[in-house]
Amino acid sequence: MDAAAKWAERLSVAAEAVAHAFEVAKEDTPTPDEFTDAESDVVAAGALMAISPVIGMIQYERATERYAELYKKAETAAAQYHSSVSAALTDVGDPMVPCPAIASEADIPKIPVGPVRSGEVPPDVQYLAGQIPEAPAGPPVTIGKTTKQTFFINDRQYIGGDPFENNFNNLPQVDSSGSPIAYREYDRAPYTPGVPRNSDRIVMGTDGSRYFTSDHYKTFTKF
């Protein structure tokens, strides 16, 4: 009985700690309305780029930065909450014995996920993809030992126009009529000498297809 009473006391203290951690997390986490407003600002800035590219790009960068700040704040609050709860549960101790796993990881089949899926892409990707076909070519640049083609959109230079070989056949090889599809790749971010390129690419096919990859060709979103 004495041991049970001590455990009950630890349980009460832990419950108070968890409740406090929840209140702190609730205060530190951005509200759904804040996320909705930030997302609306990103979409509005993306639409503005079609009307006023320069102003739209500036507002888009600010809006995405604001959204990223909210996201980071939410992640930090969640991490702190889980840390506090884990510590509280650890302090409770026995007889709170963890339940055994109902299955090991080896018992759960891995369901393969295809590299291509349909979905939404960031507004600036939509905008750039629409501008690329008519974008004037720029002078080639050398990245390492490789010469890359470039193009201009709104007086900003981008790397793009080189063939995408589709070596792993992640994208369709032929169109509906059986004709081969050739692809070309384009950077999402403007070219800045001396700054490494990120992993975001727009890939466009001769059949009119458009894909976006944010992990350097591991997965693609068709849009």
XYZ file of N, CA and C in Angstrom:
669
model
N 0.824 -1.208 0.000
C 0.000 0.000 0.000
C 0.861 1.262 0.000
N 1.950 1.202 0.773
C 2.836 2.364 0.836
C 3.430 2.663 -0.536
N 3.848 1.592 -1.242
C 4.423 1.772 -2.579
C 3.382 2.337 -3.539
N 2.131 1.840 -3.418
C 1.059 2.318 -4.295
C 0.763 3.789 -4.035
N 0.808 4.192 -2.759
C 0.543 5.591 -2.415
C 1.625 6.508 -2.985
N 2.879 6.059 -2.892
C 3.974 6.868 -3.435
C 3.862 6.989 -4.955
N 3.472 5.879 -5.593
C 3.314 5.929 -7.046
C 2.166 6.853 -7.439
N 1.064 6.815 -6.660
C -0.076 7.693 -6.932
C 0.326 9.153 -6.793
N 1.197 9.439 -5.818
C 1.669 10.815 -5.643
C 2.508 11.251 -6.845
N 3.379 10.347 -7.309
C 4.185 10.678 -8.492
C 3.292 10.884 -9.709
N 2.239 10.078 -9.784
C 1.304 10.201 -10.904
C 0.613 11.553 -10.881
N 0.230 12.023 -9.696
C -0.428 13.320 -9.564
C 0.501 14.453 -9.986
N 1.765 14.364 -9.541
C 2.744 15.392 -9.909
C 2.973 15.394 -11.416
N 3.062 14.192 -12.004
C 3.285 14.092 -13.446
C 2.111 14.672 -14.221
N 0.884 14.417 -13.727
C -0.306 14.946 -14.404
C -0.289 16.470 -14.410
N 0.120 17.068 -13.299
C 0.212 18.527 -13.237
C 1.278 19.042 -14.204
N 2.394 18.317 -14.300
C 3.467 18.732 -15.211
C 3.005 18.671 -16.659
N 2.264 17.609 -17.001
C 1.753 17.473 -18.368
C 0.752 18.580 -18.678
N -0.123 18.880 -17.725
C -1.107 19.945 -17.933
C -0.414 21.290 -18.140
N 0.620 21.546 -17.354
C 1.370 22.796 -17.504
C 2.068 22.845 -18.858
N 2.657 21.716 -19.265
C 3.341 21.664 -20.562
C 2.369 21.943 -21.701
N 1.131 21.443 -21.554
C 0.123 21.677 -22.584
C -0.228 23.156 -22.686
N -0.397 23.810 -21.546
C -0.736 25.232 -21.552
C 0.386 26.056 -22.183
N 1.631 25.707 -21.873
C 2.773 26.421 -22.456
C 2.809 26.212 -23.966
N 2.602 24.971 -24.394
C 2.623 24.675 -25.827
C 1.512 25.416 -26.553
N 0.331 25.499 -25.905
C -0.802 26.195 -26.530
C -0.501 27.678 -26.706
N 0.181 28.266 -25.725
C 0.524 29.690 -25.812
C 1.603 29.946 -26.863
N 2.550 28.999 -26.997
C 3.686 29.203 -27.898
C 3.407 28.784 -29.332
N 2.312 28.059 -29.566
C 2.005 27.566 -30.908
C 1.132 28.574 -31.658
N 1.497 28.933 -32.901
C 0.646 29.829 -33.699
C -0.748 29.229 -33.882
N -1.735 30.082 -33.950
C -3.113 29.617 -34.094
C -3.394 29.205 -35.536
N -4.450 28.385 -35.745
C -4.833 28.036 -37.115
C -5.118 29.268 -37.974
N -5.686 30.308 -37.369
C -5.964 31.535 -38.128
C -4.671 32.192 -38.604
N -3.629 32.149 -37.764
C -2.346 32.724 -38.174
C -1.775 31.970 -39.366
N -1.880 30.629 -39.331
C -1.393 29.836 -40.458
C -2.226 30.103 -41.710
N -3.545 30.221 -41.532
C -4.418 30.487 -42.678
C -4.083 31.830 -43.315
N -3.883 32.854 -42.492
C -3.532 34.176 -43.013
C -2.182 34.144 -43.724
N -1.208 33.440 -43.138
C 0.122 33.367 -43.749
C 0.068 32.638 -45.082
N -0.722 31.561 -45.131
C -0.851 30.810 -46.379
C -1.553 31.652 -47.440
N -2.562 32.420 -47.028
C -3.263 33.300 -47.968
C -2.320 34.358 -48.527
N -1.423 34.859 -47.679
C -0.447 35.854 -48.142
C 0.484 35.255 -49.191
N 0.882 33.989 -49.001
C 1.754 33.327 -49.977
C 1.039 33.173 -51.313
N -0.218 32.720 -51.257
C -0.992 32.527 -52.487
C -1.226 33.860 -53.192
N -1.552 34.900 -52.423
C -1.800 36.217 -53.011
C -0.541 36.764 -53.667
N 0.600 36.565 -53.020
C 1.859 37.041 -53.598
C 2.189 36.277 -54.867
N 1.890 34.973 -54.876
C 2.128 34.182 -56.076
C 1.274 34.664 -57.238
N 0.020 35.019 -56.950
C -0.859 35.538 -57.998
C -0.398 36.911 -58.479
N 0.141 37.712 -57.559
C 0.608 39.053 -57.916
C 1.785 38.999 -58.882
N 2.568 37.923 -58.829
C 3.733 37.817 -59.715
C 3.331 37.830 -61.184
N 2.120 37.336 -61.472
C 1.661 37.341 -62.858
C 1.329 38.751 -63.337
N 1.029 39.657 -62.398
C 0.674 41.036 -62.740
C 1.874 41.958 -62.609
N 2.569 41.837 -61.500
C 3.756 42.659 -61.239
C 4.859 41.745 -60.719
N 5.642 41.148 -61.611
C 6.614 40.129 -61.209
C 7.576 40.568 -60.121
N 8.120 41.774 -60.232
C 9.131 42.212 -59.272
C 8.522 42.374 -57.880
N 7.417 43.146 -57.809
C 6.748 43.349 -56.519
C 6.219 42.023 -55.984
N 5.664 41.218 -56.896
C 5.136 39.924 -56.482
C 6.197 39.025 -55.885
N 7.388 39.018 -56.499
C 8.471 38.173 -55.990
C 8.915 38.637 -54.603
N 8.987 39.968 -54.418
C 9.384 40.507 -53.110
C 8.372 40.105 -52.040
N 7.082 40.292 -52.362
C 6.045 39.939 -51.393
C 5.995 38.435 -51.153
N 6.269 37.665 -52.212
C 6.262 36.214 -52.065
C 7.366 35.758 -51.123
N 8.561 36.336 -51.280
C 9.679 35.966 -50.406
C 9.367 36.323 -48.950
N 8.745 37.498 -48.750
C 8.377 37.894 -47.385
C 7.315 36.963 -46.812
N 6.331 36.622 -47.643
C 5.229 35.778 -47.170
C 5.716 34.370 -46.830
N 6.572 33.814 -47.690
C 7.087 32.470 -47.412
C 7.987 32.467 -46.185
N 8.724 33.558 -45.990
C 9.575 33.661 -44.801
C 8.713 33.701 -43.532
N 7.614 34.449 -43.590
C 6.697 34.534 -42.453
C 6.075 33.169 -42.161
N 5.658 32.467 -43.210
C 5.063 31.146 -43.028
C 6.076 30.188 -42.416
N 7.329 30.269 -42.877
C 8.381 29.400 -42.341
C 8.635 29.695 -40.863
N 8.558 30.978 -40.485
C 8.749 31.349 -39.079
C 7.651 30.738 -38.203
N 6.405 30.799 -38.676
C 5.300 30.215 -37.920
C 5.474 28.702 -37.790
N 5.871 28.088 -38.894
C 6.063 26.635 -38.891
C 7.151 26.237 -37.903
N 8.256 26.998 -37.906
C 9.365 26.709 -36.996
C 8.929 26.902 -35.548
N 8.134 27.941 -35.305
C 7.641 28.200 -33.949
C 6.772 27.046 -33.472
N 5.927 26.532 -34.353
C 5.061 25.405 -33.994
C 5.882 24.149 -33.728
N 6.902 23.926 -34.558
C 7.760 22.754 -34.354
C 8.478 22.826 -33.009
N 8.990 24.012 -32.677
C 9.709 24.188 -31.414
C 8.789 23.942 -30.222
N 7.564 24.477 -30.301
C 6.598 24.283 -29.214
C 6.247 22.807 -29.055
N 6.067 22.115 -30.179
C 5.732 20.690 -30.123
C 6.879 19.877 -29.531
N 8.105 20.207 -29.934
C 9.267 19.482 -29.414
C 9.402 19.672 -27.904
N 9.185 20.911 -27.453
C 9.271 21.189 -26.020
C 8.174 20.458 -25.253
N 6.976 20.419 -25.838
C 5.858 19.722 -25.189
C 6.153 18.228 -25.035
N 6.608 17.609 -26.133
C 6.901 16.176 -26.081
C 8.040 15.877 -25.114
N 9.023 16.771 -25.059
C 10.132 16.582 -24.124
C 9.640 16.634 -22.678
N 8.774 17.613 -22.389
C 8.244 17.757 -21.029
C 7.377 16.567 -20.637
N 6.539 16.110 -21.576
C 5.664 14.971 -21.288
C 6.485 13.701 -21.072
N 7.498 13.503 -21.918
C 8.342 12.312 -21.777
C 9.042 12.296 -20.422
N 9.532 13.471 -20.007
C 10.203 13.560 -18.707
C 9.232 13.258 -17.572
N 8.001 13.767 -17.694
C 6.997 13.531 -16.649
C 6.647 12.053 -16.551
N 6.483 11.396 -17.691
C 6.147 9.973 -17.685
C 7.297 9.132 -17.142
N 8.523 9.551 -17.459
C 9.684 8.827 -16.936
C 9.739 8.922 -15.416
N 9.411 10.101 -14.885
C 9.448 10.304 -13.434
C 8.397 9.473 -12.702
N 7.302 9.119 -13.394
C 6.261 8.318 -12.755
C 6.822 6.948 -12.366
N 7.573 6.338 -13.281
C 8.190 5.045 -12.989
C 7.197 3.904 -12.923
N 7.623 2.790 -12.321
C 6.761 1.620 -12.172
C 5.564 1.969 -11.281
N 4.393 1.340 -11.412
C 4.147 0.185 -12.274
C 3.680 0.511 -13.683
N 4.001 1.689 -14.196
C 3.617 2.007 -15.573
C 4.583 1.316 -16.527
N 4.288 0.088 -16.860
C 5.137 -0.695 -17.750
C 4.638 -0.513 -19.177
N 5.519 -0.163 -20.115
C 5.079 0.033 -21.500
C 4.435 -1.228 -22.064
N 3.404 -1.040 -22.867
C 2.752 -2.180 -23.503
C 3.675 -2.782 -24.556
N 3.646 -4.099 -24.711
C 4.482 -4.713 -25.751
C 3.981 -4.327 -27.130
N 4.896 -4.271 -28.077
C 4.525 -3.934 -29.453
C 3.645 -5.030 -30.033
N 2.628 -4.634 -30.798
C 1.740 -5.632 -31.392
C 2.379 -6.294 -32.606
N 3.422 -5.662 -33.140
C 4.138 -6.245 -34.279
C 5.495 -5.584 -34.377
N 6.452 -6.339 -34.839
C 7.776 -5.767 -35.050
C 7.804 -5.071 -36.394
N 8.816 -4.239 -36.596
C 8.929 -3.529 -37.876
C 9.047 -4.506 -39.030
N 9.683 -5.674 -38.757
C 9.861 -6.668 -39.813
C 8.536 -7.298 -40.228
N 7.527 -7.264 -39.319
C 6.225 -7.857 -39.622
C 5.354 -6.959 -40.488
N 5.721 -5.682 -40.586
C 4.903 -4.720 -41.325
C 5.439 -4.590 -42.743
N 4.664 -4.971 -43.738
C 5.168 -4.901 -45.114
C 5.377 -3.460 -45.548
N 6.415 -3.256 -46.312
C 6.696 -1.929 -46.860
C 5.943 -1.790 -48.176
N 5.091 -0.790 -48.237
C 4.314 -0.547 -49.447
C 5.053 0.474 -50.293
N 5.513 0.079 -51.462
C 6.289 1.017 -52.276
C 5.447 2.198 -52.738
N 6.038 3.353 -52.723
C 5.381 4.574 -53.186
C 6.066 5.031 -54.464
N 5.286 5.253 -55.510
C 5.863 5.656 -56.780
C 6.536 7.013 -56.688
N 7.499 7.262 -57.576
C 8.228 8.529 -57.521
C 7.429 9.718 -58.034
N 6.320 9.472 -58.756
C 5.543 10.563 -59.347
C 4.142 10.577 -58.753
N 3.696 11.765 -58.365
C 2.327 11.913 -57.876
C 1.803 13.274 -58.333
N 0.512 13.404 -58.406
C -0.092 14.679 -58.765
C -0.327 15.492 -57.503
N -0.300 16.814 -57.633
C -0.536 17.640 -56.463
C -0.261 19.097 -56.723
N -0.384 19.892 -55.677
C -0.143 21.320 -55.758
C 1.351 21.609 -55.622
N 1.795 22.664 -56.276
C 3.181 23.115 -56.158
C 3.165 24.583 -55.749
N 4.267 25.116 -55.217
C 4.307 26.520 -54.810
C 3.944 27.461 -55.962
N 3.310 28.596 -55.659
C 2.890 29.533 -56.711
C 4.027 29.992 -57.612
N 5.242 30.189 -57.057
C 6.332 30.653 -57.908
C 6.754 29.588 -58.905
N 6.587 28.309 -58.552
C 6.895 27.230 -59.491
C 5.906 27.261 -60.651
N 4.621 27.445 -60.325
C 3.604 27.580 -61.369
C 3.941 28.749 -62.290
N 4.310 29.873 -61.680
C 4.606 31.071 -62.463
C 5.808 30.845 -63.376
N 6.894 30.310 -62.829
C 8.099 30.094 -63.629
C 7.835 29.126 -64.774
N 7.099 28.045 -64.493
C 6.811 27.063 -65.537
C 6.028 27.693 -66.686
N 5.163 28.639 -66.363
C 4.409 29.321 -67.412
C 5.240 30.293 -68.222
N 6.315 30.822 -67.625
C 7.160 31.800 -68.308
C 8.297 31.160 -69.097
N 8.723 29.973 -68.705
C 9.908 29.347 -69.302
C 9.827 29.191 -70.821
N 8.699 28.733 -71.396
C 8.683 28.526 -72.852
C 9.037 29.767 -73.668
N 8.725 30.960 -73.175
C 9.005 32.191 -73.911
C 10.190 32.958 -73.336
N 10.865 32.395 -72.357
C 11.969 33.111 -71.710
C 13.182 33.194 -72.635
N 13.813 34.377 -72.740
C 15.003 34.508 -73.585
C 16.191 33.758 -72.986
N 17.001 33.193 -73.863
C 18.183 32.462 -73.411
C 19.248 33.429 -72.919
N 19.997 33.003 -71.930
C 21.095 33.797 -71.404
C 22.425 33.164 -71.757
N 23.512 33.800 -71.388
C 24.832 33.237 -71.670
C 25.082 32.002 -70.810
N 25.784 31.018 -71.320
C 26.078 29.832 -70.514
C 26.985 30.170 -69.338
N 26.876 29.385 -68.270
C 27.729 29.564 -67.099
C 28.403 28.231 -66.796
N 29.514 28.301 -66.088
C 30.253 27.090 -65.743
C 30.072 26.793 -64.259
N 29.541 25.615 -63.964
C 29.370 25.147 -62.593
C 30.345 23.985 -62.405
N 31.380 24.207 -61.612
C 32.418 23.185 -61.501
C 33.131 23.052 -62.828
N 33.014 21.894 -63.451
C 33.602 21.679 -64.774
C 32.530 21.522 -65.843
N 31.291 21.837 -65.476
C 30.172 21.647 -66.400
C 29.618 22.981 -66.869
N 29.393 23.101 -68.162
C 28.780 24.299 -68.731
C 27.269 24.116 -68.757
N 26.547 25.083 -68.193
C 25.095 24.987 -68.088
C 24.428 26.113 -68.866
N 23.288 25.809 -69.486
C 22.496 26.822 -70.165
C 21.779 27.693 -69.132
N 21.433 28.901 -69.541
C 20.684 29.795 -68.660
C 19.558 30.476 -69.435
N 18.667 31.111 -68.693
C 17.584 31.884 -69.301
C 17.244 33.028 -68.362
N 16.484 33.996 -68.877
C 16.117 35.166 -68.079
C 14.601 35.250 -67.919
N 14.163 35.559 -66.702
C 12.770 35.887 -66.411
C 12.778 37.121 -65.525
N 12.130 38.183 -65.999
C 12.087 39.453 -65.259
C 13.491 39.947 -64.906
N 14.388 39.838 -65.877
C 15.773 40.311 -65.740
C 16.581 39.536 -64.709
N 16.083 38.397 -64.284
C 16.839 37.554 -63.350
C 17.289 36.297 -64.092
N 18.548 35.945 -63.913
C 19.129 34.816 -64.632
C 18.920 33.509 -63.862
N 18.499 32.490 -64.590
C 18.291 31.159 -64.014
C 19.092 30.142 -64.816
N 19.527 29.082 -64.147
C 20.136 27.964 -64.852
C 19.025 27.040 -65.321
N 19.077 26.634 -66.592
C 18.041 25.746 -67.089
C 18.064 25.617 -68.596
N 17.489 24.525 -69.071
C 17.423 24.273 -70.501
C 18.212 23.054 -70.929
N 19.006 22.495 -70.015
C 19.771 21.295 -70.354
C 18.864 20.070 -70.306
N 19.188 19.042 -71.089
C 18.351 17.836 -71.096
C 18.336 17.136 -69.740
N 17.175 16.626 -69.372
C 17.052 15.739 -68.218
C 16.947 14.329 -68.784
N 17.907 13.488 -68.461
C 18.044 12.203 -69.138
C 17.007 11.161 -68.717
N 16.374 11.336 -67.556
C 15.376 10.357 -67.102
C 15.971 8.949 -67.058
N 17.197 8.855 -66.520
C 17.931 7.586 -66.557
C 17.238 6.458 -65.798
N 16.510 6.803 -64.733
C 15.847 5.766 -63.942
C 14.403 5.532 -64.391
N 14.016 6.195 -65.493
C 12.672 6.036 -66.051
C 11.576 6.343 -65.032
N 11.840 7.329 -64.163
C 10.816 7.741 -63.206
C 9.673 8.475 -63.889
N 9.966 9.140 -65.005
C 8.953 9.858 -65.768
C 8.604 9.055 -67.017
N 7.402 9.272 -67.568
C 7.000 8.521 -68.763
C 8.006 8.686 -69.898
N 8.243 7.599 -70.630
C 9.195 7.634 -71.737
C 8.527 7.971 -73.063
N 7.235 7.656 -73.176
C 6.506 7.933 -74.412
C 5.178 8.584 -74.077
N 4.630 9.316 -75.057
C 3.322 9.936 -74.846
C 2.214 8.973 -75.249
N 0.975 9.454 -75.254
C -0.172 8.591 -75.531
C -0.157 8.013 -76.938
N 0.564 8.675 -77.850
C 0.646 8.175 -79.225
C 1.845 7.264 -79.433
N 2.648 7.084 -78.386
C 3.821 6.226 -78.506
C 5.091 6.954 -78.895
N 5.013 8.286 -79.047
C 6.204 9.055 -79.423
C 7.085 9.286 -78.200
N 8.411 9.233 -78.366
C 9.315 9.447 -77.228
C 9.157 10.854 -76.648
N 9.302 10.955 -75.342
C 9.242 12.247 -74.659
C 10.651 12.642 -74.235
N 11.064 13.847 -74.618
C 12.349 14.393 -74.169
C 12.073 15.421 -73.077
N 12.940 15.482 -72.097
C 12.741 16.382 -70.962
C 13.907 17.357 -70.823
N 13.581 18.549 -70.306
C 14.613 19.523 -69.959
C 14.367 20.002 -68.531
N 15.448 20.354 -67.854
C 15.369 20.743 -66.449
C 15.674 22.222 -66.264
N 15.056 22.825 -65.243
C 15.214 24.253 -64.963
C 15.264 24.472 -63.451
N 16.155 25.352 -63.022
C 16.248 25.672 -61.595
C 15.050 26.503 -61.156
N 14.636 26.305 -59.927
C 13.582 27.134 -59.349
C 14.147 28.464 -58.868
N 15.336 28.436 -58.288
C 15.926 29.642 -57.705
C 16.805 30.365 -58.721
N 16.844 31.694 -58.691
C 17.724 32.444 -59.591
C 19.189 32.075 -59.369
N 19.976 32.247 -60.421
C 21.406 31.930 -60.359
C 22.167 33.059 -59.677
N 22.976 32.698 -58.692
C 23.854 33.648 -58.018
C 25.260 33.068 -58.030
N 26.208 33.700 -58.718
C 27.568 33.160 -58.784
C 28.139 32.910 -57.393
N 28.716 31.744 -57.217
C 29.344 31.407 -55.946
C 28.421 30.788 -54.923
N 27.105 30.830 -55.185
C 26.130 30.252 -54.249
C 25.697 28.881 -54.774
N 25.818 27.818 -53.965
C 25.441 26.480 -54.435
C 23.971 26.417 -54.837
N 23.683 25.643 -55.867
C 22.300 25.435 -56.291
C 21.596 24.523 -55.286
N 20.291 24.786 -55.066
C 19.547 23.890 -54.187
C 18.988 22.721 -54.989
N 18.158 21.913 -54.372
C 17.690 20.677 -55.010
C 16.369 20.841 -55.757
N 15.814 22.047 -55.809
C 14.521 22.268 -56.466
C 14.699 22.410 -57.973
N 13.933 21.623 -58.735
C 13.991 21.693 -60.190
C 12.579 21.608 -60.776
N 12.420 22.266 -61.916
C 11.225 22.120 -62.744
C 11.645 21.312 -63.963
N 10.917 20.254 -64.268
C 11.224 19.404 -65.419
C 10.045 19.476 -66.377
N 10.337 19.766 -67.645
C 9.275 19.929 -68.636
C 9.524 18.994 -69.811
N 8.439 18.337 -70.268
C 8.547 17.379 -71.355
C 8.046 17.939 -72.671
N 8.476 17.315 -73.761
C 8.047 17.754 -75.091
C 6.567 17.480 -75.325
N 5.951 16.678 -74.457
C 4.517 16.421 -74.572
C 3.694 17.445 -73.803
N 4.365 18.464 -73.235
C 3.673 19.492 -72.465
C 3.572 19.190 -70.980
N 4.086 18.058 -70.554
C 4.020 17.700 -69.135
C 4.980 18.551 -68.320
N 4.618 18.781 -67.061
C 5.439 19.598 -66.158
C 5.530 18.894 -64.807
N 6.732 18.863 -64.268
C 6.968 18.203 -62.983
C 7.825 19.105 -62.100
N 7.625 18.971 -60.797
C 8.458 19.697 -59.830
C 9.071 18.691 -58.876
N 10.374 18.810 -58.634
C 11.053 17.957 -57.664
C 11.808 18.837 -56.679
N 11.647 18.539 -55.401
C 12.335 19.312 -54.365
C 13.432 18.499 -53.690
N 13.661 17.280 -54.182
C 14.687 16.419 -53.579
C 15.657 15.878 -54.624
N 15.911 16.697 -55.639
C 16.893 16.371 -56.689
C 16.562 15.058 -57.393
N 15.342 15.009 -57.926
C 14.893 13.950 -58.826
C 14.538 12.628 -58.148
N 14.430 12.610 -56.818
C 14.012 11.369 -56.165
C 12.505 11.173 -56.309
N 11.744 12.255 -56.128
C 10.297 12.210 -56.303
C 9.864 13.423 -57.118
N 8.709 13.295 -57.764
C 8.207 14.358 -58.632
C 6.727 14.610 -58.351
N 6.336 15.879 -58.445
C 4.929 16.250 -58.391
C 4.523 16.748 -59.767
N 3.547 16.093 -60.376
C 3.066 16.518 -61.692
C 2.016 17.600 -61.492
N 2.137 18.681 -62.250
C 1.174 19.777 -62.093
C 0.793 20.359 -63.439
